[in-house]
Coordinates of C-alpha atoms in Angstrom, one line a residue:
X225 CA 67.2 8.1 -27.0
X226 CA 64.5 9.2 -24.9
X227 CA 62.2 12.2 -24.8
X228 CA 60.7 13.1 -21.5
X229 CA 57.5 15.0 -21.1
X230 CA 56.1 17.1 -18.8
X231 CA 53.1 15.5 -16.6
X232 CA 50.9 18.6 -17.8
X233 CA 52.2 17.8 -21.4
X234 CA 51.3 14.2 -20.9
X235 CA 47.6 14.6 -19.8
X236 CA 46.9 17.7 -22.0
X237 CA 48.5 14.8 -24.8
X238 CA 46.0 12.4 -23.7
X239 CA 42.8 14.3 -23.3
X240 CA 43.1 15.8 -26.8
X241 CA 43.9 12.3 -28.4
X242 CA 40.0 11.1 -26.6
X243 CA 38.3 14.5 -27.0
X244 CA 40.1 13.9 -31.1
X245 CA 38.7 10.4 -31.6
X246 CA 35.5 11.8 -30.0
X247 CA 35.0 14.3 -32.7
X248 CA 35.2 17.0 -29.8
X249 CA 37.9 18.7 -30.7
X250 CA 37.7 22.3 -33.1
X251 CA 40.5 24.0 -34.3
X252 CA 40.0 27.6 -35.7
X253 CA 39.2 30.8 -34.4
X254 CA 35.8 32.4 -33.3
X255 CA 34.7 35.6 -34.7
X256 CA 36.5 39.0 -33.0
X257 CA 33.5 40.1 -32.2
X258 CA 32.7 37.3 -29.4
X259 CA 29.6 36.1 -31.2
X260 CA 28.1 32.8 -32.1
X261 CA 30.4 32.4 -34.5
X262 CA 31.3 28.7 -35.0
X263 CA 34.6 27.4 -35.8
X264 CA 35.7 27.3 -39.7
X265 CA 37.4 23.7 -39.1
X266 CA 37.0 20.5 -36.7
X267 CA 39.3 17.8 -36.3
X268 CA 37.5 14.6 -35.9
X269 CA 39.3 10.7 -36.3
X270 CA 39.1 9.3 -39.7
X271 CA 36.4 7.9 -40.6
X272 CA 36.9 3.9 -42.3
X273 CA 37.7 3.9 -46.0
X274 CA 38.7 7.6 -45.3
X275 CA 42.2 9.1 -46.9
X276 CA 43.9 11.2 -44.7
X277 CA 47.0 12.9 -45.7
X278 CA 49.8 10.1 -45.3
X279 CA 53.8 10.5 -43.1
X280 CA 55.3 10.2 -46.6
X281 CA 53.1 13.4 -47.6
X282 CA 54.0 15.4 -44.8
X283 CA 57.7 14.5 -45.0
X284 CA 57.3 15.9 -48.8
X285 CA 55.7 19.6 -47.5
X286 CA 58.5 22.3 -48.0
X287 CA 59.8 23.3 -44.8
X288 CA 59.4 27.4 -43.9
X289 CA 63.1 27.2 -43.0
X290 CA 66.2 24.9 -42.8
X291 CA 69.2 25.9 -40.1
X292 CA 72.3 24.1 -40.0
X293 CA 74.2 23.5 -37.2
X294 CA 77.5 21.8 -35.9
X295 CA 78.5 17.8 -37.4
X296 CA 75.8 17.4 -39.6
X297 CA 73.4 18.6 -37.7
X298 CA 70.0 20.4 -39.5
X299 CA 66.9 21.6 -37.9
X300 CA 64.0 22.0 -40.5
X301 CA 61.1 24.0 -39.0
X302 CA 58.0 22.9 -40.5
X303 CA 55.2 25.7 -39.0
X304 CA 55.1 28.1 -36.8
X305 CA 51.1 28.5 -35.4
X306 CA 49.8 31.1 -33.5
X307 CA 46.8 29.9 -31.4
X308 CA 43.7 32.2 -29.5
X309 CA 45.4 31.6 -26.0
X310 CA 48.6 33.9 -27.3
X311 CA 51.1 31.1 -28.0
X312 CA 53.2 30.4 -30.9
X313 CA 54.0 27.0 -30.9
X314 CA 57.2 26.0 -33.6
X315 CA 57.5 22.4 -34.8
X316 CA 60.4 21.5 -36.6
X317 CA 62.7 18.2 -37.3
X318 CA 65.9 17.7 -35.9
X319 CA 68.6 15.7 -38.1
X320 CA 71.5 14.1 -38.2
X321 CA 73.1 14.0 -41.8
X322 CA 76.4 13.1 -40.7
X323 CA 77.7 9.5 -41.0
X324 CA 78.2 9.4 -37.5
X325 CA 76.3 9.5 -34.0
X326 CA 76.4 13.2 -32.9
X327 CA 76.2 14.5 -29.0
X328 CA 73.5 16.9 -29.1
X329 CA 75.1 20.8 -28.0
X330 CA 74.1 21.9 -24.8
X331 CA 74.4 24.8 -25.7
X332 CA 70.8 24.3 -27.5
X333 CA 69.6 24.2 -23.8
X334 CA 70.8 28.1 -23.0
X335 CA 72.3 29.6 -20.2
X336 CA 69.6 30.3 -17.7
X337 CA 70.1 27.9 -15.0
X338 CA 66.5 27.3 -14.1
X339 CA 66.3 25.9 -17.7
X340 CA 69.5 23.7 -17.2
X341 CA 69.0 22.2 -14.1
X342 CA 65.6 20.2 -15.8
X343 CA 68.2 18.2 -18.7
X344 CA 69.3 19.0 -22.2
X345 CA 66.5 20.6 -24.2
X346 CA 65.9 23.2 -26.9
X347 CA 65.6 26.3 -24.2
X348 CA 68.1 28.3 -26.0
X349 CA 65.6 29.3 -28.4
X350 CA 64.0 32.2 -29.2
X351 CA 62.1 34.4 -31.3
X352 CA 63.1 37.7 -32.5
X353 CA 60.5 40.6 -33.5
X354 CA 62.7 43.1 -35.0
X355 CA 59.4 45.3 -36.1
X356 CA 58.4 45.6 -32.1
X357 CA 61.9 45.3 -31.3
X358 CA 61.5 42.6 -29.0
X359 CA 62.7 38.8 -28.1
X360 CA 60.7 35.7 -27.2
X361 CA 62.3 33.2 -24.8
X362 CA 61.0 29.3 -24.8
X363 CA 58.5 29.5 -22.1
X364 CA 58.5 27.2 -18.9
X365 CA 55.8 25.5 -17.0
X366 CA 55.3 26.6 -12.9
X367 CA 58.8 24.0 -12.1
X368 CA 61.1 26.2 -14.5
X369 CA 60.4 23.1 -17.0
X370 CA 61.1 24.6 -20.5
X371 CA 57.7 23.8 -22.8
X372 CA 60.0 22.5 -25.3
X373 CA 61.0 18.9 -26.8
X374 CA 63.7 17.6 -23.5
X375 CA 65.3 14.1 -22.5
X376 CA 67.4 13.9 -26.2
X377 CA 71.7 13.4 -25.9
X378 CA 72.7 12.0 -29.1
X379 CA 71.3 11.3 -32.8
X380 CA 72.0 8.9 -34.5
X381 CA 73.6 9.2 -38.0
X382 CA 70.9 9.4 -40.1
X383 CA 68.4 10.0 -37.2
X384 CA 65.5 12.8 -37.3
X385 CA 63.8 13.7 -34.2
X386 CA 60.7 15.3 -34.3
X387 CA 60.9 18.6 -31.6
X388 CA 58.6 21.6 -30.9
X389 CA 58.7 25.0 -28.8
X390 CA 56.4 27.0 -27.3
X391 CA 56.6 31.1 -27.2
X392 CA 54.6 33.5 -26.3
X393 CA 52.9 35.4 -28.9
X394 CA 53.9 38.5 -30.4
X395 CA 51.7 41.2 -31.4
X396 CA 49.1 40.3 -33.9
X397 CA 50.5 42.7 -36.8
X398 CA 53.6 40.5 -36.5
X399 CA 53.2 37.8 -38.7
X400 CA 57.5 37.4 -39.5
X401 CA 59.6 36.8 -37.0
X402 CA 63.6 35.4 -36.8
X403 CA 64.0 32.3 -35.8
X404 CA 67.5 31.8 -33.5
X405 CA 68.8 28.7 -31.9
X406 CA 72.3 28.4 -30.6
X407 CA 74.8 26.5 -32.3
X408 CA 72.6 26.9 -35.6
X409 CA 72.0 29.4 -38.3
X410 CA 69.1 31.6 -37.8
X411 CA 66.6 32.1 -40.3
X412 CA 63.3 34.4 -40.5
X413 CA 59.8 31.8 -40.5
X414 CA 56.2 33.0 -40.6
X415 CA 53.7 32.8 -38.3
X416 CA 50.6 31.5 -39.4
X417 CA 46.9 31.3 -37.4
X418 CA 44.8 33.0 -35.2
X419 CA 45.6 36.6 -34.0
X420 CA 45.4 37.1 -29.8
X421 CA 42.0 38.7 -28.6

């Protein structure tokens, strides 16, 4: 199994793994107001003898919402954060609780052939704001590349695989939204972070 990232998704990957160990990385949102404020939080690397919260921790953390799909399959989304450049970026796990290697749908890809023509993916996705009365496709980068977890066939039983996909934001009153994914159940997640400017 392979997962293929965009060269974009690559650099952007490593600058903010050296800016990270750095210590020059802040996560949070300025004031609305465009002042000085500073960020509430940084992200910085751990620091020796620090404790930082472990895989077996995160694994434990409740997902916002479990889909199932076709032969075992289960998608677990895990957040759904909305950042200050008006994304909404939705991580999740993909797994395979079957007993048996599963061909991933390609269906889960969609049907718009700019998105098919770059590989299996999750491009089917999308968001559903049912307050605005609108839907939220997977974007794509300027080659019609989906910015979305690509380059996966099968699982293997007992396989997860962790995926994310990127949306534009909705409005910043929205803060529930319907998660849908073809193949798979849909369910309704929240959004959580900062609010558009």
């Amino acid at each position: 199994m392979s997962i293929r990232f965009t060269t974009t998704a690559r650099r952007a990957t490593v600058t903010l793994a050296v800016l990270s160990s750095l210590g020059l990385v802040t996560v949070g949102c300025g004031g609305g107001d465009g002042g000085d404020e500073k960020p509430k939080t940084s992200a910085s690397a751990p620091q020796e003898g620090d404790s930082g919260p472990s895989a077996q921790n995160r694994d434990e953390e409740e997902p916002l919402a479990e889909l199932k799909g076709t032969n075992g399959l289960l998608l677990q989304i895990t957040s759904a954060d909305r950042d200050s450049g008006g994304f909404v970026t939705v991580n999740g796990m993909l797994n395979n609780e079957g007993d048996k290697s599963v061909a991933v749908p390609s269906a889960l890809s969609g049907n718009e052939t700019e998105i098919i023509r770059n590989g299996r993916s999750l491009g089917g996705a999308t968001l559903v704001d049912s307050k605005s009365k609108k839907r939220y496709y997977v974007l794509r980068d300027t080659d019609g590349r989906p910015l979305t977890t690509t380059g996966f066939s099968t699982i293997k039983a007992g396989d997860r695989l962790a995926v994310f996909m990127q949306f534009p934001a909705p409005p910043a009153g929205t803060t529930e939204v319907t998660f849908q994914l073809p193949t798979f159940a849909s369910a309704t997640i929240s959004i959580a972070g900062c609010a558009r400017p």
